[in-house]
Tab-separated table of C-alpha atoms and ligand atoms in Angstrom:
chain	number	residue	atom	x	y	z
A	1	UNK	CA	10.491	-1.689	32.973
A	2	UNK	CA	12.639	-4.219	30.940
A	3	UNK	CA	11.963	-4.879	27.748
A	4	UNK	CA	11.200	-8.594	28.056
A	5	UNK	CA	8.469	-7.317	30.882
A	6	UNK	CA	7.242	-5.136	28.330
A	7	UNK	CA	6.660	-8.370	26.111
A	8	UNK	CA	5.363	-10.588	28.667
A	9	UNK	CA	2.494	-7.969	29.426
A	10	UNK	CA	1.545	-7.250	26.495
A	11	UNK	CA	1.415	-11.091	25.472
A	12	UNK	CA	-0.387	-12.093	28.656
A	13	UNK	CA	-2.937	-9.277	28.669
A	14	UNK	CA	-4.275	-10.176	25.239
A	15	UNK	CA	-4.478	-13.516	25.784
A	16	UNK	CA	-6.128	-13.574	28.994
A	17	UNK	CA	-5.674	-11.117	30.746
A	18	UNK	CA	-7.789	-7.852	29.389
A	19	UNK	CA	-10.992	-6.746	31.303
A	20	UNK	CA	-13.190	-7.232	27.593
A	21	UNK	CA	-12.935	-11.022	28.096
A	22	UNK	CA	-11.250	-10.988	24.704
A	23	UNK	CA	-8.526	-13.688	24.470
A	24	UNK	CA	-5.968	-13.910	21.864
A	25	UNK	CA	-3.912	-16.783	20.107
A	26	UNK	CA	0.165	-16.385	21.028
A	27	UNK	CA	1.702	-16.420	17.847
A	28	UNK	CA	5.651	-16.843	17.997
A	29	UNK	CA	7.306	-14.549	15.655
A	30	UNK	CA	7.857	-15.592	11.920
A	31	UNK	CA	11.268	-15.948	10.354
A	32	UNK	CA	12.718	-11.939	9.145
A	33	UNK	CA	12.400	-13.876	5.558
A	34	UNK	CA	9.172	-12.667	4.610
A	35	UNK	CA	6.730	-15.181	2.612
A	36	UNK	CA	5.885	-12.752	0.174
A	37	UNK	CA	6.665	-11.728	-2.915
A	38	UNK	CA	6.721	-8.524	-2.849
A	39	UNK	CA	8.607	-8.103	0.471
A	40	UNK	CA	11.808	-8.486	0.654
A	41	UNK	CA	11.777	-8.818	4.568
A	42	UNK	CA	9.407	-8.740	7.391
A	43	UNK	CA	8.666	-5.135	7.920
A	44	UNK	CA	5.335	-5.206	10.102
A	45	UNK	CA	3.787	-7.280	12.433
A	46	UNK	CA	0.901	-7.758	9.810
A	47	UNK	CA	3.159	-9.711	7.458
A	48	UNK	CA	2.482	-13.402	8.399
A	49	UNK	CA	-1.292	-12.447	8.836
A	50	UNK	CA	-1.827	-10.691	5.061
A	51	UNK	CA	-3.468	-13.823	3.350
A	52	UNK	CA	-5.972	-14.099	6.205
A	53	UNK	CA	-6.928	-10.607	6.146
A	54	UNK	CA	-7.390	-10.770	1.863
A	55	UNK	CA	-9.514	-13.979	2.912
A	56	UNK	CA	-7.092	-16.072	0.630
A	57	UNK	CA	-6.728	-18.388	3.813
A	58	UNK	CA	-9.050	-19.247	6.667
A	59	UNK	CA	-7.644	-18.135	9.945
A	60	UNK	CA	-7.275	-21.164	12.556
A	61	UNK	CA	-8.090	-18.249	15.376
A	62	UNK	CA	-10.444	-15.398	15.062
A	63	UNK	CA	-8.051	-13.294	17.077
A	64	UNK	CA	-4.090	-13.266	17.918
A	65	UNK	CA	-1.734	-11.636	19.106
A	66	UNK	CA	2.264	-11.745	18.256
A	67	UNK	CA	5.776	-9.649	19.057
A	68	UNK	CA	7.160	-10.156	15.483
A	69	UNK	CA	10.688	-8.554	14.321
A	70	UNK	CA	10.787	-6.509	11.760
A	71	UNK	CA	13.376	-4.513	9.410
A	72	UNK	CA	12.793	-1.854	7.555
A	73	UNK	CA	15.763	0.042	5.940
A	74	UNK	CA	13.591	2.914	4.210
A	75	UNK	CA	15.031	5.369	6.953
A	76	UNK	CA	18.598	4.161	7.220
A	77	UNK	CA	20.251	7.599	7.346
A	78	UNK	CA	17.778	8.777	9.985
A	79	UNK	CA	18.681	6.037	12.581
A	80	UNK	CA	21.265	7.529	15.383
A	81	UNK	CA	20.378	11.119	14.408
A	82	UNK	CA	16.599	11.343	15.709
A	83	UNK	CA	15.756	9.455	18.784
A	84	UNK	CA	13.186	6.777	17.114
A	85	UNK	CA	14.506	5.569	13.676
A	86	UNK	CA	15.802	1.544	14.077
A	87	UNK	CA	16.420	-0.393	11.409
A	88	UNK	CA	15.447	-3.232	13.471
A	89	UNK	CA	12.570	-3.500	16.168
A	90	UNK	CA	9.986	-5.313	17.515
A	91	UNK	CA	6.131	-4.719	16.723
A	92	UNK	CA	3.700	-5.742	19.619
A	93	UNK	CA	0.567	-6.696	17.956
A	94	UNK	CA	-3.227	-7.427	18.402
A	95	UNK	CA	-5.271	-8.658	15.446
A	96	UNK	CA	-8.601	-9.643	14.599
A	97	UNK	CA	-9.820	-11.535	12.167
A	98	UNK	CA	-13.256	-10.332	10.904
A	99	UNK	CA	-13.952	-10.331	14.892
A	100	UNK	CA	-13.531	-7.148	17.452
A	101	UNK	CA	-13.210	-4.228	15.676
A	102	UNK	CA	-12.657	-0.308	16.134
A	103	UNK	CA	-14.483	-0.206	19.238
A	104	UNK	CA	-12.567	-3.174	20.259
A	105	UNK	CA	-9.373	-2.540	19.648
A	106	UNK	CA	-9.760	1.098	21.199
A	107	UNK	CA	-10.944	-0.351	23.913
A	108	UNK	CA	-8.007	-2.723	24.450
A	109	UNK	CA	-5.286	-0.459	23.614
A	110	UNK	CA	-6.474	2.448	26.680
A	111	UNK	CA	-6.869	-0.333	28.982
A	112	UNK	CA	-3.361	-1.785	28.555
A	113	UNK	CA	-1.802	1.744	27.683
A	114	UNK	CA	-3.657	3.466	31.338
A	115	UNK	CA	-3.704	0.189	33.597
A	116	UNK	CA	-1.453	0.730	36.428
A	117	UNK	CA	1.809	-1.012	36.100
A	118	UNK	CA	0.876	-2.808	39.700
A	119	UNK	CA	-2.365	-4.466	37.665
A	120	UNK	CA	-0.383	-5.565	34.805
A	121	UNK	CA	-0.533	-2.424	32.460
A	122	UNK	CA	1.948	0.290	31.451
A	123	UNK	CA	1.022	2.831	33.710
A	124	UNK	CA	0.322	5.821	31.092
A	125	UNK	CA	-1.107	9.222	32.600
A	126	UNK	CA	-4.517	9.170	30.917
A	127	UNK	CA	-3.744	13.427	30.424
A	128	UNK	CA	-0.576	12.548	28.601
A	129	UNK	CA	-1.746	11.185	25.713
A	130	UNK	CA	-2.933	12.083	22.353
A	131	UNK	CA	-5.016	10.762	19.497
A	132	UNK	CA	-5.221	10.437	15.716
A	133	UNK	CA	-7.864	9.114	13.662
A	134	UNK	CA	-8.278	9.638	9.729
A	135	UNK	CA	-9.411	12.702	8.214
A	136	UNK	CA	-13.389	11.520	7.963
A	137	UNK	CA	-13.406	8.826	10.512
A	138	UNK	CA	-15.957	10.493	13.217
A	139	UNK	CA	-16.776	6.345	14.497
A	140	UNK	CA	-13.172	6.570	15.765
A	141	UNK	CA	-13.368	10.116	16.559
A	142	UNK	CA	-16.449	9.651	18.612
A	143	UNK	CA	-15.264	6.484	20.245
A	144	UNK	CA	-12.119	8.437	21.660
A	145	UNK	CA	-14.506	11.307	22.613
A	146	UNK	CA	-17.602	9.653	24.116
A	147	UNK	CA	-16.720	6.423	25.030
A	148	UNK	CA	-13.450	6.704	26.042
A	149	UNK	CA	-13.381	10.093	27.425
A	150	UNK	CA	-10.762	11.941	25.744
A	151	UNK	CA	-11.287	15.603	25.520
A	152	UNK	CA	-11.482	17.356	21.616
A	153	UNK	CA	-8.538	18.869	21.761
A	154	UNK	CA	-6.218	15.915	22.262
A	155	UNK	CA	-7.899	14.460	19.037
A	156	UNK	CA	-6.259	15.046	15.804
A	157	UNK	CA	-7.652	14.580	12.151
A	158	UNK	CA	-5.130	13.836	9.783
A	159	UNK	CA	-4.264	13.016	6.022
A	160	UNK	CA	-4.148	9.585	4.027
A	161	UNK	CA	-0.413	10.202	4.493
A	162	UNK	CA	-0.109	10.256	8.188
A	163	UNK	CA	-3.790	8.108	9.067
A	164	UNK	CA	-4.261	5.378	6.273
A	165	UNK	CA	-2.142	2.120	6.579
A	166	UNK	CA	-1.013	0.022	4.033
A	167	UNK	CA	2.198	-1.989	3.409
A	168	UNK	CA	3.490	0.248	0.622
A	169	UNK	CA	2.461	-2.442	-1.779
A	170	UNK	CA	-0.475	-3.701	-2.544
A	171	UNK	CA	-2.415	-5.876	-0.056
A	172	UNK	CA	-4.643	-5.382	2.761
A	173	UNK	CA	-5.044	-1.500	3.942
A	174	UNK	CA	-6.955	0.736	6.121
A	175	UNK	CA	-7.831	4.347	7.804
A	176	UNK	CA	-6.022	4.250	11.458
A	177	UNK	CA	-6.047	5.608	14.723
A	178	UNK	CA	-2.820	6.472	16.343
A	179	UNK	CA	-1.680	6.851	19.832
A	180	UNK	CA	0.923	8.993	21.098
A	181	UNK	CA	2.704	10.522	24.278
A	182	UNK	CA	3.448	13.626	25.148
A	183	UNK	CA	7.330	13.473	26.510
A	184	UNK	CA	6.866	17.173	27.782
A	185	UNK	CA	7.644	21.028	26.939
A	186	UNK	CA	11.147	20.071	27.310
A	187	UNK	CA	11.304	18.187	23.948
A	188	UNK	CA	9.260	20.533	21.273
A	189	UNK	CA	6.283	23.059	21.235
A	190	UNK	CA	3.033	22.236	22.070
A	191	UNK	CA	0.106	21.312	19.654
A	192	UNK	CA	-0.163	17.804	19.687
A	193	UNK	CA	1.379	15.220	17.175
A	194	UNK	CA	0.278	17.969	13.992
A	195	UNK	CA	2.625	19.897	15.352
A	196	UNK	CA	5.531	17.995	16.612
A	197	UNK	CA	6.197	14.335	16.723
A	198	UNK	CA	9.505	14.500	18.710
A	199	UNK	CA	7.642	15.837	21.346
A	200	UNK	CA	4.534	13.572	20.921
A	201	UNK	CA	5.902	10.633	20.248
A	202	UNK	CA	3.872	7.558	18.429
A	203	UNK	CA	3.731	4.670	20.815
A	204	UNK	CA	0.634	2.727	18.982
A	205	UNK	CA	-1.222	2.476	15.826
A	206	UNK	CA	-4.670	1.025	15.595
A	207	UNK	CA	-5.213	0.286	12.350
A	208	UNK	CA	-8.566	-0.626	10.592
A	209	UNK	CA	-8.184	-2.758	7.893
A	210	UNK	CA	-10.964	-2.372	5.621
A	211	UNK	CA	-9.577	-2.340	2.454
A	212	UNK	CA	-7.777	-3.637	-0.193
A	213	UNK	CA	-4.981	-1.594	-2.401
A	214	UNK	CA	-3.350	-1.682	-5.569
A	215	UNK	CA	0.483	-0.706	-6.819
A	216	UNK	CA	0.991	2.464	-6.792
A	217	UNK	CA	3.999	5.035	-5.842
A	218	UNK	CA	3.794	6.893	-2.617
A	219	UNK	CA	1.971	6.449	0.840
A	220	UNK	CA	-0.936	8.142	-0.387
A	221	UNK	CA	-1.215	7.513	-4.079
A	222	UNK	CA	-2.605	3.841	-5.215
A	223	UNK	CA	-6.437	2.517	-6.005
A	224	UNK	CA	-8.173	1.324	-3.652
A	225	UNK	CA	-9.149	-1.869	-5.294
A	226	UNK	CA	-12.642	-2.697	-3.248
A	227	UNK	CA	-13.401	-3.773	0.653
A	228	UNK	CA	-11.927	-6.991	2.447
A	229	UNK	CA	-13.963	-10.306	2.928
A	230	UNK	CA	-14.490	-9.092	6.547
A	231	UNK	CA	-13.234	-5.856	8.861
A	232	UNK	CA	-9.916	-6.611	10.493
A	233	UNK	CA	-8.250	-5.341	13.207
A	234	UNK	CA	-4.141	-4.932	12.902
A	235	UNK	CA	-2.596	-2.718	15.700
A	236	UNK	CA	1.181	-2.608	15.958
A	237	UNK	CA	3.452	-0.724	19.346
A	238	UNK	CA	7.147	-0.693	18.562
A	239	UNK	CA	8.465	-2.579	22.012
A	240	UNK	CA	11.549	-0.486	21.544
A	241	UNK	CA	9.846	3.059	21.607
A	242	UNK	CA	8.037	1.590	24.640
A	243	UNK	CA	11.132	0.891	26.657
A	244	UNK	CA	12.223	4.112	25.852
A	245	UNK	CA	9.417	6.067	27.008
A	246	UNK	CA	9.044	3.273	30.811
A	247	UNK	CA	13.170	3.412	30.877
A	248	UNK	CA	12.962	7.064	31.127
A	249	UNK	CA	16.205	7.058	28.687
A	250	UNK	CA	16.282	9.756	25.672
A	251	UNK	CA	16.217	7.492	22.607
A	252	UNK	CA	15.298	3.851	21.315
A	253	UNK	CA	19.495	2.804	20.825
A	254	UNK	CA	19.782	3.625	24.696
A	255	UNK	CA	17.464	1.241	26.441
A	256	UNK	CA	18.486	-2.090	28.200
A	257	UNK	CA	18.819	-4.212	25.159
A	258	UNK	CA	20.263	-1.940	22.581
A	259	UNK	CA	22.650	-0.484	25.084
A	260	UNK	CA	24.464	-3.518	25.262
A	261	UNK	CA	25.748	-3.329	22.215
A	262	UNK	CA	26.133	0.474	22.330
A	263	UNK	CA	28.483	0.104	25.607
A	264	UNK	CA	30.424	-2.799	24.000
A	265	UNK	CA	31.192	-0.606	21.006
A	266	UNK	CA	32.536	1.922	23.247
A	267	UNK	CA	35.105	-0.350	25.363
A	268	UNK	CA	36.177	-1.482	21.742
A	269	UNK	CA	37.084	1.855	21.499
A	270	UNK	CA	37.554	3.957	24.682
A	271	UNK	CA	35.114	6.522	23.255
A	272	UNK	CA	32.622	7.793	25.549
A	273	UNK	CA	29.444	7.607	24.832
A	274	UNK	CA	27.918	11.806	25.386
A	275	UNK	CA	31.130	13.077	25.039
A	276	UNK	CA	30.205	14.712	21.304
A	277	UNK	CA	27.825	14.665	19.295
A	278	UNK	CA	29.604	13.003	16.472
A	279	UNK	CA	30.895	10.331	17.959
A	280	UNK	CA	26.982	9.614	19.499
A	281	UNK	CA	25.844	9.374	16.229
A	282	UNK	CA	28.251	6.441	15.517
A	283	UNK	CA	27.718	4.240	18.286
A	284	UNK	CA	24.306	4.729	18.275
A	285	UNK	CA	24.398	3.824	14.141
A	286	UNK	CA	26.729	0.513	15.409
A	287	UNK	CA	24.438	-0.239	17.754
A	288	UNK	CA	20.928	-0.171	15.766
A	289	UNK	CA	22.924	-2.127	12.656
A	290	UNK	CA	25.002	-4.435	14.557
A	291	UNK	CA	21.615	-5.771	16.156
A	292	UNK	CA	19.646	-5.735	12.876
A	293	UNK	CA	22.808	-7.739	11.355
A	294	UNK	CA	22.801	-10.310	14.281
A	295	UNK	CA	18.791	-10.542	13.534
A	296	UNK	CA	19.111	-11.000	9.927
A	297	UNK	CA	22.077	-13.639	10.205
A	298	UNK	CA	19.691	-15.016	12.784
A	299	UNK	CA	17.427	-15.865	10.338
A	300	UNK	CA	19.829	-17.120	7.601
A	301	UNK	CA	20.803	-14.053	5.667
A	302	UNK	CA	24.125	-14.121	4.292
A	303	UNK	CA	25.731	-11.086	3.272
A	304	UNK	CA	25.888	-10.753	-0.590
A	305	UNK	CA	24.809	-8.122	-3.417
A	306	UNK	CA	21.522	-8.217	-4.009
A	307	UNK	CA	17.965	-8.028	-2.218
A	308	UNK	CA	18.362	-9.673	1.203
A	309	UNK	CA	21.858	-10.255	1.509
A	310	UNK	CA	22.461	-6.789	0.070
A	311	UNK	CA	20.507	-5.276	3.071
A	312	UNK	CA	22.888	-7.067	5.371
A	313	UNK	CA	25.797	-6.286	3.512
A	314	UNK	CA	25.330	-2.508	3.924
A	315	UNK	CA	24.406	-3.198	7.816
A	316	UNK	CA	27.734	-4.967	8.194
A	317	UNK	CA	29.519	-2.124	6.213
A	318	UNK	CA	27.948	1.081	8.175
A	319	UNK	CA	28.683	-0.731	11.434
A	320	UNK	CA	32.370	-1.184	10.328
A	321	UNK	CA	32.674	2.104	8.562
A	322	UNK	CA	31.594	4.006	11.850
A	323	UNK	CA	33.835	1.872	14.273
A	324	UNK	CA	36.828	3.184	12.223
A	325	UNK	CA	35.074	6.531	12.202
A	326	UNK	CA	35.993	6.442	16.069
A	327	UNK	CA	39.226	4.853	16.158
A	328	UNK	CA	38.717	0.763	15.870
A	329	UNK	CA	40.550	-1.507	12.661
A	330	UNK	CA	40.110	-4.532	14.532
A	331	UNK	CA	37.847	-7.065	13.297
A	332	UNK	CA	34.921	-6.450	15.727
A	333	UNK	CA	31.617	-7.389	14.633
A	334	UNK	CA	32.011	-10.863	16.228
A	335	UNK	CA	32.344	-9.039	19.484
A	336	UNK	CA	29.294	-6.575	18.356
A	337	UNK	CA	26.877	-9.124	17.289
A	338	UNK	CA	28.026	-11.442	20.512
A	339	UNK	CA	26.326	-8.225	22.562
A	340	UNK	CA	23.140	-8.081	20.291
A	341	UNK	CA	19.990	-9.417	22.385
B	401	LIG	N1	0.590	-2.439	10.377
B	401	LIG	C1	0.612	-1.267	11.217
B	401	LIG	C2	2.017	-0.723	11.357
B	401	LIG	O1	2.947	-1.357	10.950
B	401	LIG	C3	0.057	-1.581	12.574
B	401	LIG	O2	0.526	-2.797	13.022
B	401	LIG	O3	2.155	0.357	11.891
């Protein structure tokens, strides 16, 4: 399945198109350049949504749904190495405003996830997938179980680390539920996503904004400042992972749209992409930061050295740096960027 298919379901199924009867506002993505203070850039589909989840703004809609792009640069040296680390992707979202909530959005995300691709879902073997929910959160435990029908042993209790969702600064936060597929024997041991997320890999989190957080310095160390206005829904699928997993390809810089770029990178320089290891790594770096550059410039960055354009800056210079690594001194990211999609 393309990735633009993989958008247009997921847009048209929470608009209109779910069994639940629960229709969603189509919200176009915002601009990379995050309204926010403390963000430097867009890095989750939440982002334009915060002040109606703090109740600092009444939402026009009391549910919506949007495909927003997104940066984050916290894992730069893992992208090309592992098969899911982009510096750039695009979150598929639901959210509810003080409307649906954990039993909602449950309910949503199995139908769309286990719908058969002929009746507009993504065709998901219900026996291939796994659950997380937060270390004391039996509702979502029990809606899994008994409502939804998944046995015990594909649901997972984990830590405030793994299964409680904030921004990483303070705002709106929440315990969450995550959803994730087993890729097979083939790609780790078994045990579920405790015991190996290469194998299992996270296709959706549910998140249940509840709460609101203060500063603080690591994903599970800040105050809990006291409960949001209302309980919120925020659920975000990275469209990339997705196309992996329906393209049947072995990592996020290999499906149809990142590929491009890939491919081009490699006619710039006759190298082959799966002829070493090495060489992988490169184009698959040129191809997640040549597309994250095009997105940023996109959006009005301009390279410089500090906050925003700095980001960029060090894009531009890993994607150059590795095209020498395998043989090109031409000027190429014109050509790069051109392939970006
Ligand atoms: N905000 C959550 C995330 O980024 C779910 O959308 O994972």
């Amino acid at each position: 399945m393309e990735s633009a298919e993989i958008r247009s379901r997921w847009l048209c199924f929470f608009e209109n198109g779910n069994s639940q009867g629960l229709t969603h506002t189509v919200v176009p993505s915002a601009s990379l350049i995050a309204d926010d203070p403390n963000l430097l850039l867009v890095n989750a589909g939440m982002v334009p949504f915060k002040p109606f989840f703090l109740g600092e703004i009444t939402p026009p809609y009391k549910r919506a749904t949007s495909v927003q792009k997104c940066v984050r640069t916290l894992d730069i040296d893992e992208v090309g190495k592992t098969t899911r680390h982009a510096s750039f992707f695009q979150m598929c979202g639901n959210f509810s405003f003080g409307d649906y909530f954990k039993e909602g959005a449950i309910a949503l995300a199995w139908e769309l996830l286990t719908n058969p691709v002929s009746k507009g879902g993504y065709g998901f073997p219900e026996e291939k997938l796994w659950v997380t929910v937060y270390l004391d959160d039996d509702e979502a435990a029990d809606i899994w179980h008994k409502k939804i029908g998944i046995p015990l042993e594909r649901i997972q209790r984990r830590d405030m680390a793994d299964n409680f969702w904030s921004m990483g600064v303070p705002g709106p936060c929440g315990p969450c539920s995550e959803i994730y597929y087993d890729r097979g024997p083939q790609y780790g041991v078994e045990g579920g996503p405790i015991a190996d997320e290469n194998r299992y890999m996270e296709v959706w989190n549910l998140v249940f904004m509840q709460n609101e957080r203060g500063a603080g310095t690591g994903k599970d160390d800040f105050p809990i400042l006291g409960e949001l206005p209302a309980k919120s829904i925020d659920t975000g699928l990275g469209l990339e992972r997705m196309a992996a997993l329906l393209q049947g390809v072995e990592n996020i810089y290999e499906i149809d749209t990142t590929a491009q770029i890939l491919n081009k990178a490699s006619a710039l320089t006759g190298v082959k992409y799966g002829s070493d290891e090495k060489s992988d790594i490169a184009l698959r770096v040129i191809a997640d930061h040549a597309r994250t550059s095009a997105m940023l410039i996109g959006d009005g960055v301009t390279p410089g050295n500090e906050g925003r354009g700095y980001v960029l800056r060090r894009m531009m210079r890993r994607t150059i740096r590795n095209m020498r690594l395998i043989g090109s001194h031409d000027p190429i990211m014109g050509e790069l960027t051109l392939a970006a999609n």
